[in-house]
Tab-separated table of C-alpha atoms in Angstrom:
chain	number	residue	atom	x	y	z
D	75	MET	CA	145.401	-191.437	28.808
D	76	LEU	CA	144.426	-191.404	32.461
D	77	LYS	CA	140.768	-192.406	32.826
D	78	ILE	CA	138.987	-191.683	36.098
D	79	GLY	CA	135.272	-192.414	36.048
D	80	SER	CA	133.891	-190.593	33.033
D	81	TYR	CA	136.911	-188.268	32.763
D	82	GLU	CA	139.984	-188.596	30.554
D	83	PHE	CA	143.249	-186.749	31.067
D	84	SER	CA	146.453	-186.609	29.082
D	85	SER	CA	148.474	-185.376	32.072
D	86	ARG	CA	149.206	-187.803	34.897
D	87	LEU	CA	150.115	-185.082	37.365
D	88	LEU	CA	147.482	-183.936	39.856
D	89	LEU	CA	148.536	-180.722	41.541
D	90	GLY	CA	147.589	-179.326	44.929
D	91	THR	CA	146.937	-175.610	45.332
D	92	GLY	CA	148.027	-175.042	48.937
D	93	LYS	CA	150.842	-172.998	50.447
D	94	TYR	CA	152.187	-171.032	47.477
D	95	SER	CA	154.044	-167.812	48.193
D	96	SER	CA	151.953	-165.845	45.678
D	97	PHE	CA	149.154	-166.313	43.153
D	98	ASP	CA	151.510	-165.245	40.395
D	99	VAL	CA	154.079	-167.965	41.170
D	100	GLN	CA	151.254	-170.464	41.602
D	101	LYS	CA	149.683	-169.597	38.271
D	102	GLN	CA	152.967	-170.030	36.448
D	103	ALA	CA	153.707	-173.300	38.284
D	104	VAL	CA	150.280	-174.654	37.330
D	105	GLU	CA	150.841	-173.666	33.704
D	106	VAL	CA	154.266	-175.260	33.279
D	107	SER	CA	153.183	-178.409	35.130
D	108	GLU	CA	150.573	-178.948	32.373
D	109	THR	CA	148.329	-180.496	34.996
D	110	GLU	CA	144.637	-180.871	34.215
D	111	ILE	CA	143.461	-181.664	37.753
D	112	LEU	CA	143.752	-179.216	40.637
D	113	THR	CA	142.872	-180.000	44.222
D	114	PHE	CA	141.195	-177.541	46.575
D	115	ALA	CA	139.948	-177.487	50.155
D	116	VAL	CA	136.532	-176.244	51.318
D	117	ARG	CA	136.551	-173.689	54.123
D	118	ARG	CA	134.377	-171.039	55.751
D	119	MET	CA	134.615	-167.735	53.984
D	120	ASN	CA	135.591	-164.525	55.738
D	121	ILE	CA	132.486	-162.640	54.638
D	122	PHE	CA	133.961	-159.284	55.654
D	123	GLU	CA	136.848	-159.696	53.248
D	124	ALA	CA	134.995	-160.455	50.054
D	125	SER	CA	137.438	-158.343	48.080
D	126	GLN	CA	140.278	-160.738	48.886
D	127	PRO	CA	141.277	-162.523	45.699
D	128	ASN	CA	140.811	-166.256	45.415
D	129	PHE	CA	143.055	-168.469	43.273
D	130	LEU	CA	140.034	-170.111	41.655
D	131	GLU	CA	139.058	-166.762	40.127
D	132	LYS	CA	142.414	-166.549	38.399
D	133	LEU	CA	141.976	-169.826	36.548
D	134	ASP	CA	140.389	-170.630	33.225
D	135	LEU	CA	138.053	-173.253	34.639
D	136	LYS	CA	137.475	-174.790	31.211
D	137	LYS	CA	141.086	-175.990	31.265
D	138	TYR	CA	140.998	-177.732	34.636
D	139	THR	CA	138.991	-180.355	36.453
D	140	LEU	CA	138.575	-179.467	40.104
D	141	LEU	CA	139.225	-182.111	42.697
D	142	PRO	CA	138.048	-180.734	46.047
D	143	ASN	CA	139.181	-182.628	49.118
D	144	THR	CA	137.400	-183.352	52.380
D	145	ALA	CA	140.410	-182.246	54.455
D	146	GLY	CA	139.381	-181.233	57.936
D	147	ALA	CA	136.958	-184.148	58.238
D	148	LYS	CA	137.579	-186.582	61.078
D	149	THR	CA	134.547	-188.758	60.431
D	150	ALA	CA	132.784	-190.212	57.394
D	151	LYS	CA	129.784	-188.000	58.152
D	152	GLU	CA	131.881	-184.832	58.060
D	153	ALA	CA	133.577	-185.948	54.850
D	154	VAL	CA	130.224	-186.559	53.135
D	155	ARG	CA	129.007	-183.102	54.182
D	156	ILE	CA	132.129	-181.376	52.808
D	157	ALA	CA	131.817	-183.350	49.558
D	158	GLN	CA	128.196	-182.259	49.195
D	159	LEU	CA	129.116	-178.623	49.838
D	160	ALA	CA	131.817	-178.850	47.166
D	161	LYS	CA	129.431	-180.404	44.654
D	162	ALA	CA	126.812	-177.713	45.322
D	163	SER	CA	129.241	-175.204	43.775
D	164	GLY	CA	128.176	-176.725	40.470
D	165	LEU	CA	131.828	-176.851	39.413
D	166	CYS	CA	132.734	-180.472	40.090
D	167	ASP	CA	131.541	-183.948	40.905
D	168	MET	CA	134.929	-185.466	41.767
D	169	ILE	CA	135.955	-185.727	45.383
D	170	LYS	CA	139.185	-186.615	47.138
D	171	VAL	CA	138.094	-188.383	50.298
D	172	GLU	CA	140.472	-187.391	53.070
D	173	VAL	CA	139.542	-188.385	56.606
D	174	ILE	CA	142.475	-187.781	58.910
D	175	GLY	CA	142.695	-189.983	61.986
D	176	CYS	CA	145.824	-188.587	63.635
D	177	GLN	CA	146.864	-184.939	63.713
D	178	LYS	CA	150.560	-185.694	64.246
D	179	THR	CA	151.076	-188.094	61.351
D	180	LEU	CA	148.078	-186.936	59.273
D	181	LEU	CA	147.479	-190.575	58.451
D	182	PRO	CA	143.998	-191.385	57.203
D	183	ASP	CA	141.424	-193.164	59.351
D	184	PRO	CA	140.865	-196.351	57.342
D	185	ILE	CA	137.410	-197.196	58.698
D	186	GLU	CA	135.936	-193.718	58.288
D	187	THR	CA	137.586	-193.388	54.851
D	188	LEU	CA	135.952	-196.611	53.657
D	189	LYS	CA	132.551	-195.568	55.061
D	190	ALA	CA	132.744	-192.119	53.452
D	191	ALA	CA	133.896	-193.531	50.118
D	192	GLU	CA	131.054	-196.049	50.005
D	193	GLU	CA	128.452	-193.398	50.820
D	194	LEU	CA	129.832	-190.928	48.259
D	195	VAL	CA	129.847	-193.574	45.506
D	196	LYS	CA	126.152	-194.195	46.288
D	197	LEU	CA	125.498	-190.452	46.064
D	198	GLY	CA	126.937	-190.381	42.542
D	199	PHE	CA	130.322	-188.770	43.147
D	200	ILE	CA	133.496	-189.696	41.297
D	201	VAL	CA	135.394	-190.879	44.353
D	202	LEU	CA	139.170	-190.822	44.853
D	203	PRO	CA	140.087	-191.792	48.413
D	204	TYR	CA	143.406	-190.835	49.986
D	205	THR	CA	144.452	-193.976	51.833
D	206	SER	CA	147.465	-195.513	53.500
D	207	ASP	CA	149.449	-198.063	51.490
D	208	ASP	CA	147.461	-200.928	53.038
D	209	VAL	CA	146.921	-203.442	50.245
D	210	LEU	CA	143.690	-204.957	51.537
D	211	LEU	CA	142.134	-201.593	52.315
D	212	ALA	CA	142.899	-200.516	48.745
D	213	LYS	CA	141.029	-203.608	47.554
D	214	ARG	CA	138.062	-202.861	49.799
D	215	LEU	CA	137.928	-199.289	48.515
D	216	GLU	CA	137.831	-200.590	44.957
D	217	GLU	CA	135.087	-203.060	45.875
D	218	VAL	CA	132.806	-200.308	47.201
D	219	GLY	CA	133.077	-198.592	43.828
D	220	CYS	CA	135.847	-195.996	44.143
D	221	HIS	CA	136.964	-194.643	40.774
D	222	ALA	CA	140.646	-194.432	41.726
D	223	ILE	CA	142.740	-195.362	44.750
D	224	MET	CA	145.223	-192.858	46.148
D	225	PRO	CA	147.749	-194.476	48.481
D	226	GLY	CA	150.226	-192.209	50.227
D	227	ALA	CA	153.942	-192.596	49.523
D	228	SER	CA	154.761	-191.299	53.031
D	229	PRO	CA	153.074	-188.839	55.448
D	230	ILE	CA	151.519	-185.693	53.935
D	231	GLY	CA	154.024	-182.915	53.357
D	232	SER	CA	156.918	-184.999	54.728
D	233	GLY	CA	158.810	-185.262	51.441
D	234	GLN	CA	160.112	-188.681	52.433
D	235	GLY	CA	159.274	-190.303	49.106
D	236	ILE	CA	158.036	-193.869	48.754
D	237	ILE	CA	158.532	-195.728	52.046
D	238	ASN	CA	157.042	-199.054	51.027
D	239	ARG	CA	157.568	-199.839	47.353
D	240	LEU	CA	156.423	-203.422	47.799
D	241	ASN	CA	152.981	-202.471	49.132
D	242	LEU	CA	152.606	-199.892	46.404
D	243	ARG	CA	153.473	-202.511	43.777
D	244	PHE	CA	150.951	-204.955	45.272
D	245	ILE	CA	148.242	-202.259	45.199
D	246	ILE	CA	149.051	-201.403	41.581
D	247	GLU	CA	149.076	-205.068	40.524
D	248	GLN	CA	145.697	-205.866	42.051
D	249	SER	CA	143.841	-202.697	41.061
D	250	ASN	CA	141.348	-202.485	38.232
D	251	VAL	CA	140.959	-198.740	38.760
D	252	PRO	CA	143.715	-196.112	38.471
D	253	VAL	CA	146.210	-195.880	41.313
D	254	ILE	CA	147.435	-192.372	42.047
D	255	VAL	CA	150.293	-191.978	44.474
D	256	ASP	CA	149.255	-189.157	46.776
D	257	ALA	CA	151.301	-187.456	49.510
D	258	GLY	CA	154.890	-187.655	50.647
D	259	ILE	CA	156.572	-187.034	47.295
D	260	GLY	CA	159.665	-184.876	47.809
D	261	THR	CA	161.721	-185.000	44.640
D	262	PRO	CA	161.203	-185.588	40.923
D	263	SER	CA	162.882	-188.999	41.293
D	264	ASP	CA	160.241	-189.989	43.896
D	265	ALA	CA	157.566	-189.249	41.301
D	266	THR	CA	159.488	-191.152	38.631
D	267	ILE	CA	159.798	-194.217	40.877
D	268	ALA	CA	156.052	-194.155	41.547
D	269	MET	CA	155.381	-194.070	37.812
D	270	GLU	CA	158.004	-196.766	37.054
D	271	LEU	CA	156.224	-199.013	39.555
D	272	GLY	CA	153.147	-198.646	37.361
D	273	ALA	CA	151.178	-195.925	39.136
D	274	ASP	CA	148.656	-194.219	36.861
D	275	GLY	CA	149.372	-190.772	38.276
D	276	VAL	CA	150.924	-188.750	41.063
D	277	LEU	CA	149.262	-186.137	43.260
D	278	LEU	CA	151.601	-183.680	44.926
D	279	ASN	CA	151.518	-180.223	46.443
D	280	THR	CA	154.249	-179.271	48.921
D	281	ALA	CA	157.029	-180.726	46.737
D	282	VAL	CA	156.236	-177.929	44.264
D	283	SER	CA	154.789	-175.130	46.422
D	284	GLY	CA	157.549	-175.493	49.020
D	285	ALA	CA	160.443	-175.699	46.554
D	286	LYS	CA	162.875	-172.779	46.329
D	287	ASP	CA	161.717	-172.294	42.759
D	288	PRO	CA	158.192	-173.726	42.502
D	289	ILE	CA	157.917	-172.981	38.766
D	290	LYS	CA	161.075	-174.911	37.939
D	291	MET	CA	160.018	-177.756	40.243
D	292	ALA	CA	156.599	-177.918	38.578
D	293	LYS	CA	158.368	-178.449	35.240
D	294	ALA	CA	160.699	-181.028	36.817
D	295	MET	CA	157.730	-182.965	38.196
D	296	LYS	CA	155.949	-182.944	34.858
D	297	LEU	CA	159.041	-184.360	33.127
D	298	ALA	CA	159.690	-186.857	35.943
D	299	ILE	CA	156.164	-188.249	35.711
D	300	GLU	CA	156.308	-188.477	31.918
D	301	SER	CA	159.711	-190.124	32.133
D	302	GLY	CA	158.601	-192.677	34.712
D	303	ARG	CA	155.515	-193.513	32.689
D	304	LEU	CA	157.516	-194.026	29.496
D	305	GLY	CA	159.971	-196.212	31.415
D	306	TYR	CA	157.112	-198.301	32.780
D	307	GLU	CA	155.535	-198.711	29.353
D	308	ALA	CA	158.910	-199.541	27.771
D	309	GLY	CA	159.500	-202.319	30.319
D	310	ARG	CA	162.665	-202.467	32.363
D	311	ILE	CA	165.438	-205.099	32.007
D	312	GLU	CA	165.817	-207.934	34.478
D	313	LYS	CA	168.160	-207.371	37.404
D	314	ASN	CA	171.185	-209.703	37.463
D	315	GLU	CA	173.663	-210.515	40.187
D	316	TYR	CA	176.700	-210.253	37.870
D	317	ALA	CA	177.737	-208.160	34.905
D	318	ILE	CA	176.544	-208.945	31.383
D	319	ALA	CA	178.753	-207.378	28.735
D	320	SER	CA	177.145	-204.987	26.286
D	321	SER	CA	179.899	-205.399	23.704
D	322	PRO	CA	180.267	-208.667	21.739
D	323	VAL	CA	182.646	-211.158	23.339
D	324	GLU	CA	183.594	-212.664	19.964
D	325	GLY	CA	185.814	-211.263	17.213
D	326	MET	CA	188.225	-209.404	19.426
D	327	SER	CA	191.539	-208.508	17.758
D	328	ILE	CA	193.572	-209.247	20.875
D	329	GLY	CA	195.360	-212.570	21.506
W	138	MET	CA	112.251	-150.760	57.544
W	139	VAL	CA	112.645	-147.980	60.120
W	140	CYS	CA	109.924	-147.134	62.642
W	141	PHE	CA	109.731	-143.954	64.568
W	142	SER	CA	107.668	-143.278	67.620
W	143	SER	CA	107.634	-140.286	69.922
W	144	GLY	CA	105.639	-138.954	72.822
W	145	SER	CA	106.012	-137.776	76.360
W	146	PHE	CA	106.123	-139.497	79.686
W	147	ASP	CA	105.816	-137.384	82.778
W	148	LYS	CA	108.057	-134.384	82.092
W	149	TYR	CA	110.325	-136.260	79.691
W	150	ASN	CA	109.856	-136.342	75.952
W	151	PHE	CA	110.973	-139.428	74.183
W	152	PHE	CA	111.860	-140.312	70.653
W	153	ILE	CA	112.557	-143.878	69.700
W	154	ILE	CA	114.108	-145.083	66.500
W	155	GLU	CA	113.592	-148.750	65.914
W	156	VAL	CA	115.543	-150.263	63.039
W	157	ASN	CA	114.358	-153.645	61.941
W	158	GLU	CA	117.216	-156.044	61.669
W	159	LEU	CA	117.630	-159.726	61.181
W	160	GLU	CA	120.003	-161.484	63.485
W	161	LEU	CA	121.666	-164.439	61.802
W	162	ILE	CA	124.414	-166.809	62.832
W	163	ILE	CA	126.801	-166.673	59.901
W	164	ASN	CA	129.771	-169.028	60.055
W	165	GLY	CA	129.312	-169.303	63.795
W	166	GLU	CA	129.118	-165.553	64.498
W	167	LYS	CA	126.056	-163.473	65.386
W	168	ILE	CA	125.623	-160.903	62.625
W	169	GLN	CA	122.861	-158.339	62.037
W	170	ILE	CA	121.715	-157.476	58.571
W	171	PRO	CA	118.994	-155.020	57.493
W	172	ALA	CA	115.648	-156.752	57.497
W	173	ASN	CA	114.871	-155.674	53.962
W	174	GLU	CA	117.690	-157.902	52.744
W	175	SER	CA	115.954	-161.048	53.693
W	176	THR	CA	116.609	-163.517	50.917
W	177	VAL	CA	119.805	-165.513	50.617
W	178	ALA	CA	120.612	-163.776	47.329
W	179	GLU	CA	120.203	-160.382	49.026
W	180	LEU	CA	122.387	-161.511	51.919
W	181	LEU	CA	125.160	-162.433	49.469
W	182	GLN	CA	124.770	-159.094	47.746
W	183	HIS	CA	124.945	-157.306	51.115
W	184	PHE	CA	128.436	-158.742	51.672
W	185	SER	CA	129.399	-158.357	47.957
W	186	LEU	CA	129.637	-162.128	47.568
W	187	HIS	CA	127.100	-162.494	44.762
W	188	GLN	CA	129.722	-162.829	42.043
W	189	LYS	CA	131.991	-165.138	44.009
W	190	VAL	CA	132.059	-168.907	43.983
W	191	VAL	CA	130.391	-169.547	47.329
W	192	ILE	CA	128.256	-172.349	48.663
W	193	VAL	CA	125.519	-171.645	51.191
W	194	GLU	CA	124.118	-173.933	53.822
W	195	LEU	CA	120.988	-172.788	55.641
W	196	ASN	CA	120.154	-174.479	58.939
W	197	ASP	CA	122.302	-177.479	58.013
W	198	GLU	CA	120.711	-177.893	54.578
W	199	ILE	CA	122.747	-177.145	51.468
W	200	LEU	CA	121.024	-174.555	49.345
W	201	GLU	CA	121.127	-175.012	45.590
W	202	LYS	CA	122.156	-171.906	43.667
W	203	GLU	CA	118.880	-171.661	41.779
W	204	ASN	CA	116.979	-171.414	45.083
W	205	GLN	CA	118.957	-168.495	46.509
W	206	ASN	CA	116.603	-165.876	45.088
W	207	GLU	CA	113.418	-167.123	46.689
W	208	THR	CA	114.804	-168.512	49.954
W	209	ARG	CA	113.916	-166.111	52.767
W	210	LEU	CA	115.872	-165.735	55.972
W	211	SER	CA	114.390	-165.475	59.449
W	212	ASN	CA	115.745	-164.384	62.799
W	213	GLY	CA	118.173	-166.877	64.302
W	214	ASP	CA	118.852	-168.750	61.061
W	215	LYS	CA	122.164	-170.557	60.914
W	216	VAL	CA	123.983	-169.740	57.695
W	217	GLU	CA	127.240	-171.293	56.554
W	218	ILE	CA	129.034	-169.614	53.671
W	219	VAL	CA	131.986	-171.621	52.360
W	220	HIS	CA	134.285	-171.428	49.386
W	221	PHE	CA	137.267	-173.163	47.810
W	222	VAL	CA	140.713	-172.391	49.180
W	223	GLY	CA	144.165	-173.733	48.333
W	224	GLY	CA	144.707	-177.298	49.493
W	225	GLY	CA	146.331	-180.569	48.541
């Protein structure tokens, strides 16, 4: 079970809802992924196109917990405002804090992220900050009361997988709240590695929505995350420099 | 509300139709709505948004859903109407 604040989930996959080719493909991808947490962004509505369908309307909202993000915010103040708008929908009290500090790399601004997270905890949100893989920043985010820490594997949408396994391992080892690897996942094996390192979950979007067959990739990601988790729980063998025979060395009928 | 007035000035007759409208700034754009639709709930209905998941901010203050019916709009009010879109 993945426990975040007062919530419990049996799936460890958090799925983004951006950039799908169609609602139909997206709906099927969401279903086969068996995710229970879907992320969304908050944006101005085109009031003259009210008839345009919205993906949210196509979902059975009893089945999913919504995790709106504060994407678009450049400061803590903007992030807090977006979080409050999202909460006023009456549909959610979880928030993914995302305060981008650089438009080219989309890396988070650590200082504004920490400020926003602290404020949102005080306001009673369940707070999941997207952060870099900085070990000490992850600690500080936990200390201000965040309910999970979400370090990036590599830049958003880059599909580069986990760049710094060591930092990720340090963050996982020190954390008393769930660690969810967010951003940069490209392949199912990237997700498996994150889970084998002991991550509590993986948040991904483009890896599925941008795949040639998003529905198949959604299934692959689900299995990869389950596989990595089982591997982590089972406990891996020690690495050795030289070979260690699997077959008995005694009782051979030769010589 | 529509007001009519007519009369004559010198040799010209005039006939004025004055339609009462509210001018609001919705999502950064100046937009006129009929003055009889002057609550936030009526505004949402005007744009067929009343059954959508939308969040309204009025003059930088978030408006709780239960207050949409009695909150009245005035000329020049700044209204933000936002919703959830796909995102990661």
